[in-house]
Short mmCIF file of C-alpha atoms in Angstrom, two decimals:
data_model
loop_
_atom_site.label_atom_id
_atom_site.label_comp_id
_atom_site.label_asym_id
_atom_site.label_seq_id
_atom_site.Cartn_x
_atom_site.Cartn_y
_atom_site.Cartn_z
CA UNK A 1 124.98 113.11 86.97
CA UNK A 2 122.13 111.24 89.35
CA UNK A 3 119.41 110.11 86.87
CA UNK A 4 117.29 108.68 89.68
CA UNK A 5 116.41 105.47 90.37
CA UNK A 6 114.17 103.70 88.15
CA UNK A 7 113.05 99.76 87.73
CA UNK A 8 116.44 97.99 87.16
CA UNK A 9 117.69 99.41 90.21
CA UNK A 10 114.75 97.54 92.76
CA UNK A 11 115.36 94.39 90.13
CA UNK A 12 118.60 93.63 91.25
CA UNK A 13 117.72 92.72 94.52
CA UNK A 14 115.50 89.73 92.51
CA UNK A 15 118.93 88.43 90.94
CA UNK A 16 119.93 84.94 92.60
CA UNK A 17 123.27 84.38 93.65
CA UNK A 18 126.19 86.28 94.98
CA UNK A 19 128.04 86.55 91.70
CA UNK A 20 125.16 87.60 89.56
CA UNK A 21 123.32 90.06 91.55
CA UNK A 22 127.18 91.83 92.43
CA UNK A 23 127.40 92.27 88.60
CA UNK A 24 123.78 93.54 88.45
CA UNK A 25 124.38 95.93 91.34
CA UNK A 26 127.33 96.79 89.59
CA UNK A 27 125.93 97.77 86.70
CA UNK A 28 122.84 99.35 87.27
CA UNK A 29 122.56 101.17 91.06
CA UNK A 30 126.67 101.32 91.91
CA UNK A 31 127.41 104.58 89.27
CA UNK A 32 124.25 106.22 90.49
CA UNK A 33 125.35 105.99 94.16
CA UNK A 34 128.40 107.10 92.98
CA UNK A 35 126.94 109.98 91.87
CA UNK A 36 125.21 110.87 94.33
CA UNK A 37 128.23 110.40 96.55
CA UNK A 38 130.09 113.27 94.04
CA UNK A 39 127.01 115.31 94.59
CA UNK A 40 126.51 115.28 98.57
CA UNK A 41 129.82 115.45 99.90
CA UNK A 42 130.44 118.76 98.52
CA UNK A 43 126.52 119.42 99.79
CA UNK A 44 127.67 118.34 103.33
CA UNK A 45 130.95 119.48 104.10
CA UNK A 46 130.22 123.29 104.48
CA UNK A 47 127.07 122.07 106.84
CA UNK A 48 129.29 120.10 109.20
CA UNK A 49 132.38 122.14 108.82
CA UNK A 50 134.63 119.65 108.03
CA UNK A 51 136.00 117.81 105.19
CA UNK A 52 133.02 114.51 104.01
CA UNK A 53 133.86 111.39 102.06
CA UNK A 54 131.65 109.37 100.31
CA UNK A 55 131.98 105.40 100.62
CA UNK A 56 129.75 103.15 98.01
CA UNK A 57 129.15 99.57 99.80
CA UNK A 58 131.53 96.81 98.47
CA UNK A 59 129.97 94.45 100.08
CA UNK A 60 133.30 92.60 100.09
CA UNK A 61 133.23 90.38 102.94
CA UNK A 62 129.81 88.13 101.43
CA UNK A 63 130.99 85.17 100.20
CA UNK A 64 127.55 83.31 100.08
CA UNK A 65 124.59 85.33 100.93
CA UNK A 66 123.64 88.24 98.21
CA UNK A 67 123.04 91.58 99.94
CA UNK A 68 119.23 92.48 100.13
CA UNK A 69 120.29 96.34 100.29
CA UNK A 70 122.94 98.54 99.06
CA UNK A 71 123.86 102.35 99.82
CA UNK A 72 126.82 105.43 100.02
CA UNK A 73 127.44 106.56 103.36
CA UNK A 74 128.82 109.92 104.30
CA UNK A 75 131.73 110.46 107.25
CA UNK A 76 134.15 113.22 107.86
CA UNK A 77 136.72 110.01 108.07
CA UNK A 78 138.63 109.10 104.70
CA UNK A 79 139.12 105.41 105.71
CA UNK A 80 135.49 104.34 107.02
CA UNK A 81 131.97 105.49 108.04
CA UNK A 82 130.78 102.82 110.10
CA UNK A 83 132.88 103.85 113.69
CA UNK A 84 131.67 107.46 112.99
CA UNK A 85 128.43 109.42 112.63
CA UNK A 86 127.12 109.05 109.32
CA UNK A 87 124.53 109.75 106.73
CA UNK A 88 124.05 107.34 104.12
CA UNK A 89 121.70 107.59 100.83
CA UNK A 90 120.39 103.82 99.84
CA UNK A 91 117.79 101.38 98.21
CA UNK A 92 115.96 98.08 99.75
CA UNK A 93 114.10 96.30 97.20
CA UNK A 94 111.05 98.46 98.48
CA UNK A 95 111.89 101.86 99.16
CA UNK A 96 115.49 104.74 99.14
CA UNK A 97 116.43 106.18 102.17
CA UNK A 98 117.83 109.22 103.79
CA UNK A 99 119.33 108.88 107.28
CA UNK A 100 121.54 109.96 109.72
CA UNK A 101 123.11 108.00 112.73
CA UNK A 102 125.14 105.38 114.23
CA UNK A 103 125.50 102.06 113.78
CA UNK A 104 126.73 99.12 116.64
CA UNK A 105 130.29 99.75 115.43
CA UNK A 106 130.55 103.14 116.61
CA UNK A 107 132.71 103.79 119.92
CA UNK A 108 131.13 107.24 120.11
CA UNK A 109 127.81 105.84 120.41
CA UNK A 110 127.39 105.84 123.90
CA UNK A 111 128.03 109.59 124.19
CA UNK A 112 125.52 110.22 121.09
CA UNK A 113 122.87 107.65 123.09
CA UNK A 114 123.61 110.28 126.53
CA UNK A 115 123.34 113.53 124.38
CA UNK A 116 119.85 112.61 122.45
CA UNK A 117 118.27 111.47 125.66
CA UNK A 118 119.04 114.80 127.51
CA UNK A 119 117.75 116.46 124.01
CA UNK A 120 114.93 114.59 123.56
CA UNK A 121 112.47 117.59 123.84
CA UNK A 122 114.17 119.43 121.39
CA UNK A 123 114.45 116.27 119.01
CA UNK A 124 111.02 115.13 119.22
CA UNK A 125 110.10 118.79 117.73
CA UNK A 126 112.50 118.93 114.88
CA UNK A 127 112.40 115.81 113.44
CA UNK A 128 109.21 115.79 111.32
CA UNK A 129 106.35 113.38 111.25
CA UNK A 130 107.15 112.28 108.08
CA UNK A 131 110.39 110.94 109.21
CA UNK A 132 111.34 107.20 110.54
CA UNK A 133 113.21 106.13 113.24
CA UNK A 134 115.71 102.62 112.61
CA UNK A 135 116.64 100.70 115.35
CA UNK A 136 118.33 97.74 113.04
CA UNK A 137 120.37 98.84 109.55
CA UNK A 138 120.46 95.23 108.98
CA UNK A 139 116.24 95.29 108.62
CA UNK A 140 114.06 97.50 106.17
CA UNK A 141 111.95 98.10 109.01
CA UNK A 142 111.31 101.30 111.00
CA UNK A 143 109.39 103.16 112.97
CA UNK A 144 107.34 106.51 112.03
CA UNK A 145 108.07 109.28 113.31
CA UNK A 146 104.64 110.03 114.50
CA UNK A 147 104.74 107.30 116.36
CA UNK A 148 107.52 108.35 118.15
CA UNK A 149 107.10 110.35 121.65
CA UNK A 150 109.93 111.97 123.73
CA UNK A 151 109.80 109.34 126.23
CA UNK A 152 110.61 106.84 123.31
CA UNK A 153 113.64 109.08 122.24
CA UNK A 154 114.70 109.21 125.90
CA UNK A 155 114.57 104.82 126.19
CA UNK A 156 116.80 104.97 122.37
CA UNK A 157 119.32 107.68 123.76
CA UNK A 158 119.53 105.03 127.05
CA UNK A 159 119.81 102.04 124.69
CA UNK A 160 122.31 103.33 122.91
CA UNK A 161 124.20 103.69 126.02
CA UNK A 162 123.43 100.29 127.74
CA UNK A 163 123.13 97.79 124.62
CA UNK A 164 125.93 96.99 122.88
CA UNK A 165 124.49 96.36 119.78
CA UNK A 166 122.38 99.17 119.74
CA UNK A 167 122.04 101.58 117.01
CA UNK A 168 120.10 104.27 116.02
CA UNK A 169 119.13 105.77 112.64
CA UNK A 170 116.84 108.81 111.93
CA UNK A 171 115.30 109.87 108.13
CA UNK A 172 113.02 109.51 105.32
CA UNK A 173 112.05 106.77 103.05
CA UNK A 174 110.33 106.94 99.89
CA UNK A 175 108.68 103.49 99.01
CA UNK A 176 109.38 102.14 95.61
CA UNK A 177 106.57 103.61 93.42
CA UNK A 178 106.98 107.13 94.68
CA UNK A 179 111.12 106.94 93.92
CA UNK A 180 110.28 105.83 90.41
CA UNK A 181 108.18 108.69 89.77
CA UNK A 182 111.04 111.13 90.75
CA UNK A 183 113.30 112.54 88.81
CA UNK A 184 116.91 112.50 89.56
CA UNK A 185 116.86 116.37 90.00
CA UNK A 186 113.68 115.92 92.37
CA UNK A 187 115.44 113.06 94.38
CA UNK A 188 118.26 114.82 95.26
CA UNK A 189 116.31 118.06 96.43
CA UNK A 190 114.33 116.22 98.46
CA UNK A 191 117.30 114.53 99.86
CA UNK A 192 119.10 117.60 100.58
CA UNK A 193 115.94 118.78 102.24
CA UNK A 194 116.24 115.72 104.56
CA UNK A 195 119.95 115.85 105.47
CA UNK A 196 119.34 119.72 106.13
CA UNK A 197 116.88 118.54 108.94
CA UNK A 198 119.42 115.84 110.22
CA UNK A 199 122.55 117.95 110.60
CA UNK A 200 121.03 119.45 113.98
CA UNK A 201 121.31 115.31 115.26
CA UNK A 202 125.07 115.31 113.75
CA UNK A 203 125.59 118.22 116.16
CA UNK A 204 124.53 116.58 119.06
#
């Protein structure tokens, strides 16, 4: 069961080294993605209509640098997520977040990129104001959603299309103070909430 995420979790990130902060990570935020990987893909499958599996980051190709983020991602594909559509659920050492998209790896990109542009009236009106846009997975950064104007979802639909490392993320995030006053029940509501309002983008 998801007990939310509480002050350990955003510590880990604070943990030098490779080795050490693995085993911290490990520890502390790996079962509870875990967890909430249990919980979503039986959440998700009957809203895409197809079979979801969860995949907790390894992080297994660092050798040197410790990661400065960690997450589950969702994909109807057993062996991967990141060539495929995704949602993923996962912690910076700021703020959780909620998104849905694809990443530089995806072949299907391109075709995504082509379909949002076309859509982009009917995007800019469902996704909520509340929501971010995430141009870089790599980066905590992102752009609000209020920000964001249908000529701006029309240039990221074409970037996706043009750039080849392009990608394109859209959710929520919850900086650090507000996640630690959730509860694990309130965390995942709200997160079901927020992949509810992405599967529409997953159809595209």
């Amino acid at each position: 069961m998801f007990t939310g995420f509480q002050e350990e979790d955003f510590q880990v990130f604070s943990v030098p080294g490779l080795d050490a902060r693995m085993a911290a990570m490990k520890q502390h935020v790996r079962p509870k993605l875990e967890a909430l990987g249990q919980h979503f893909t039986a959440f998700l499958a009957p809203r895409l209509g197809e079979e979801v599996y969860a995949h907790v980051a390894k992080h297994a190709r660092r050798t040197v640098n410790p990661p400065n983020d960690t997450w589950v991602a969702f994909s109807t594909n057993a062996r991967g997520y990141k060539q495929h559509p995704h949602f993923q659920i996962g912690l910076w050492q700021t703020h959780v977040f909620v998104t849905f998209g694809y990443i530089y790896e995806s072949p299907r990109k391109g075709d995504f990129g082509e379909r949002l542009a076309r859509s982009a009236d009917q995007v800019h009106a469902q996704i909520p104001d509340d929501f971010i846009y995430v141009t870089d997975h790599t980066s905590p950064a992102s752009i609000p959603a209020s920000e964001v104007a249908v000529s701006d979802i029309v240039r990221l639909g074409e970037r996706l299309q043009a750039v080849k490392k392009a990608e394109l993320l859209v959710g929520k995030r919850w900086e650090r103070d507000i996640i630690m006053q959730m509860s694990g029940e309130q965390f995942v509501t709200a997160a079901e909430v927020v992949m509810t309002q992405l599967v529409p983008l997953y159809r595209l």
